[in-house]
Amino acid sequence: MKHLFKQGVDGKAPTLLLLHGTGGTEHDLLPLAEMISPTSSVLSVRGKVLENGMPRFFRRLSAGVFDEEDLILRTKELNGFLDEAAERYGFDRRGVVAVGYSNGANIAASLLFHHQDALRGAILHHPMVPRRGVKLPDLPELPVFISAGSNDPICPPGEVEELESLLSGAGASVTVHWERYGHQLTQTEVEAAAVWFQHHL
Ligand code: MLT
C-alpha cells in the first residue's frame, strides 16, 4: 500500500496509523500526529480505492451505503499491511493507535469490528457504523475517542451513538466529544483528542 513512515524519537510511544478522508492522501493528517503525539512513529497510508479519482479505503455503493464485501476485504488487507509494516520498520505491532477522519475513521472502526488486537486504541473523527449485524471481537478496556458534529449530515448523531454503544458493548472504553458543527475536522476536536491521548495511552 502507498504510505509513508516517519520514525519517532520515543520507541515506547504508540505508533500512530493515519487514515485520511475521501479524496485525501497520506500527507493530510500529518499535522494531527504532531498535535496528538509528536514523539511517536507515524505510519500514514493512502486508500487504494479510487472514486472518480479520489482515494478511499473501501468502495461504497452510494453516499453512506458501503460495499460490505469490499469493506471486509480492504480491512483484512490493511490489517495484513500493518503486520508487514511492523516487521519492515521495526515498530511494536501491538502498539498501533489509529487516527482516522471520515472514510479513514470508518476503516479504523472496521479494523476494530473484524480483527482482534488490530489496534491498541483509536481516534475516530466523524465515523459511521462500518457494518451491522456482526458480533464484535472482545475489546476489553480498549481506548477509543470519537469526535462528531451535532450538525454532521454525513455522520448523523444517531449513527455516532450507535457506534459508541456497539464498541462499549464489546468492552471498549469510549469517549465521545461533540461539536456543534458539521462534517469538517476542527482544531478543537483534534486538541481534545490530544488531551485524551495523554490520559489514555
Ligand atoms: C464513507 O463513505 O466512508 C463516509 O460516507 C464518509 C465519506 O467518505 O464521505
XYZ file of C-alpha atoms and ligand atoms in Angstrom:
210
model
C 0.000 0.000 0.000
C 1.212 3.516 -0.737
C 2.284 5.022 2.561
C 4.864 6.999 4.418
C 6.635 6.075 7.622
C 8.271 8.506 9.994
C 10.403 7.107 12.780
C 9.582 8.688 16.137
C 12.099 9.641 18.811
C 10.278 7.642 21.502
C 10.395 3.936 20.650
C 7.974 3.161 23.502
C 5.241 5.565 22.392
C 2.384 4.071 20.349
C 2.800 4.176 16.571
C 0.126 6.370 15.003
C -1.659 4.937 11.971
C -3.062 7.862 9.956
C -6.078 7.224 7.722
C -7.345 10.129 5.596
C -10.854 11.001 4.410
C -12.236 10.505 0.877
C -10.119 12.389 -1.642
C -7.201 12.718 0.743
C -3.645 11.416 0.745
C -1.137 10.084 3.243
C 0.045 13.668 3.812
C -3.267 15.120 5.060
C -3.247 14.053 8.698
C 0.461 14.567 9.450
C -0.288 17.781 11.406
C -2.670 15.756 13.620
C 0.120 13.332 14.524
C 2.264 16.318 15.562
C -0.516 17.562 17.837
C -1.523 14.201 19.290
C 1.850 12.547 19.933
C 4.871 14.367 18.474
C 7.349 11.735 19.685
C 5.510 8.767 18.103
C 6.411 6.944 14.928
C 3.855 7.585 12.194
C 2.577 5.223 9.530
C 0.304 7.062 7.125
C -1.469 5.075 4.428
C -3.210 6.081 1.209
C -6.512 4.372 0.394
C -6.245 2.135 -2.685
C -9.793 2.501 -3.975
C -10.400 5.364 -6.390
C -13.834 7.002 -6.605
C -13.774 9.461 -9.503
C -10.046 9.756 -8.918
C -10.439 10.288 -5.157
C -8.596 7.828 -2.900
C -10.690 5.935 -0.328
C -10.132 2.880 1.844
C -13.074 0.830 0.510
C -15.824 1.055 -2.101
C -19.275 2.435 -1.466
C -22.420 1.854 -3.482
C -23.747 5.362 -2.797
C -23.318 8.048 -0.131
C -23.324 6.271 3.233
C -24.003 2.820 1.694
C -20.887 0.692 1.905
C -19.877 -2.212 -0.325
C -19.634 -4.750 2.509
C -17.652 -7.316 0.595
C -15.047 -4.740 -0.377
C -15.011 -3.290 3.148
C -14.230 -6.713 4.627
C -11.542 -7.415 2.024
C -9.850 -3.995 2.371
C -9.956 -4.200 6.154
C -8.177 -7.556 6.049
C -5.673 -6.148 3.590
C -4.936 -3.163 5.853
C -4.542 -5.425 8.882
C -2.068 -7.580 6.930
C -0.229 -4.452 5.819
C 0.168 -3.420 9.479
C 1.816 -6.797 10.205
C 4.223 -6.309 7.285
C 5.000 -2.690 8.141
C 5.741 -3.575 11.780
C 8.325 -6.121 10.562
C 9.798 -3.801 7.972
C 10.082 -0.696 10.154
C 10.611 -2.433 13.492
C 7.715 -0.986 15.475
C 5.588 -2.861 18.026
C 2.639 -4.366 16.147
C 0.621 -4.359 19.350
C 1.156 -0.663 19.922
C -0.666 0.800 16.914
C -3.202 3.576 17.533
C -5.322 4.605 14.548
C -6.152 8.240 13.860
C -8.801 8.397 11.151
C -11.065 11.021 9.677
C -14.346 10.222 7.919
C -13.692 7.343 5.474
C -10.390 6.729 7.327
C -12.260 6.604 10.663
C -14.660 4.116 9.103
C -11.929 1.683 8.078
C -10.320 2.106 11.513
C -13.681 1.209 13.104
C -13.875 -1.730 10.704
C -10.469 -2.955 11.956
C -11.949 -2.945 15.470
C -15.094 -4.743 14.275
C -13.270 -7.526 12.423
C -9.791 -8.121 13.829
C -8.965 -8.707 17.470
C -5.737 -6.962 18.527
C -5.520 -4.988 15.270
C -5.243 -1.743 17.252
C -4.188 -0.671 20.717
C -6.523 2.300 20.558
C -8.322 4.517 18.081
C -9.150 8.153 17.480
C -12.154 8.309 15.175
C -13.034 11.746 13.811
C -16.558 11.736 12.301
C -17.035 7.966 11.987
C -20.048 5.861 10.985
C -21.097 2.319 11.866
C -18.992 0.304 9.388
C -21.201 -2.792 9.457
C -24.311 -4.052 11.239
C -25.429 -7.448 12.436
C -21.995 -8.838 13.312
C -20.533 -9.872 16.637
C -17.542 -7.720 17.529
C -14.373 -9.246 18.977
C -13.822 -8.645 22.689
C -12.249 -5.233 23.125
C -11.594 -5.129 26.872
C -10.896 -1.552 28.008
C -9.677 -0.651 24.526
C -9.394 3.151 24.499
C -11.462 4.784 21.740
C -12.010 8.505 21.207
C -14.819 9.578 18.905
C -15.426 13.159 17.815
C -18.567 14.128 15.994
C -20.599 17.127 14.871
C -24.188 17.544 16.006
C -24.932 19.031 12.561
C -22.979 16.497 10.530
C -25.242 15.315 7.681
C -22.803 12.521 6.684
C -22.293 11.037 10.155
C -25.524 11.960 11.986
C -25.639 11.859 15.810
C -27.771 8.689 15.909
C -25.152 6.827 13.897
C -22.363 8.001 16.191
C -24.353 6.967 19.271
C -24.947 3.525 17.748
C -21.219 3.126 17.077
C -20.437 4.168 20.655
C -22.862 1.613 22.027
C -21.575 -1.218 19.783
C -17.964 -0.559 20.816
C -18.853 -0.146 24.503
C -20.877 -3.364 24.301
C -17.688 -5.167 23.212
C -15.890 -3.782 26.269
C -14.125 -0.768 24.763
C -13.702 2.347 26.858
C -15.240 5.009 24.616
C -15.074 8.786 24.998
C -17.276 10.909 22.728
C -16.511 14.561 22.043
C -19.318 16.608 20.453
C -19.003 19.799 18.446
C -21.841 21.932 17.091
C -20.519 21.891 13.534
C -20.872 19.635 10.511
C -18.532 17.099 8.910
C -15.423 19.278 8.955
C -12.484 18.383 11.157
C -11.934 21.190 13.657
C -8.886 22.351 15.585
C -10.738 21.946 18.883
C -11.655 18.309 18.290
C -8.040 17.461 17.455
C -6.939 19.288 20.615
C -9.469 17.251 22.600
C -8.100 14.067 21.009
C -4.566 15.077 22.021
C -5.604 15.629 25.657
C -7.475 12.298 25.645
C -4.396 10.537 24.187
C -2.169 11.860 27.010
C -4.553 10.382 29.587
C -5.397 7.067 27.963
C -2.307 5.870 26.066
C -17.644 6.924 3.797
O -18.005 6.703 2.652
O -16.743 6.318 4.371
C -18.369 8.004 4.530
O -19.541 8.341 3.884
C -17.527 9.206 4.743
C -17.096 9.789 3.433
O -16.088 9.382 2.917
O -17.790 10.678 2.924
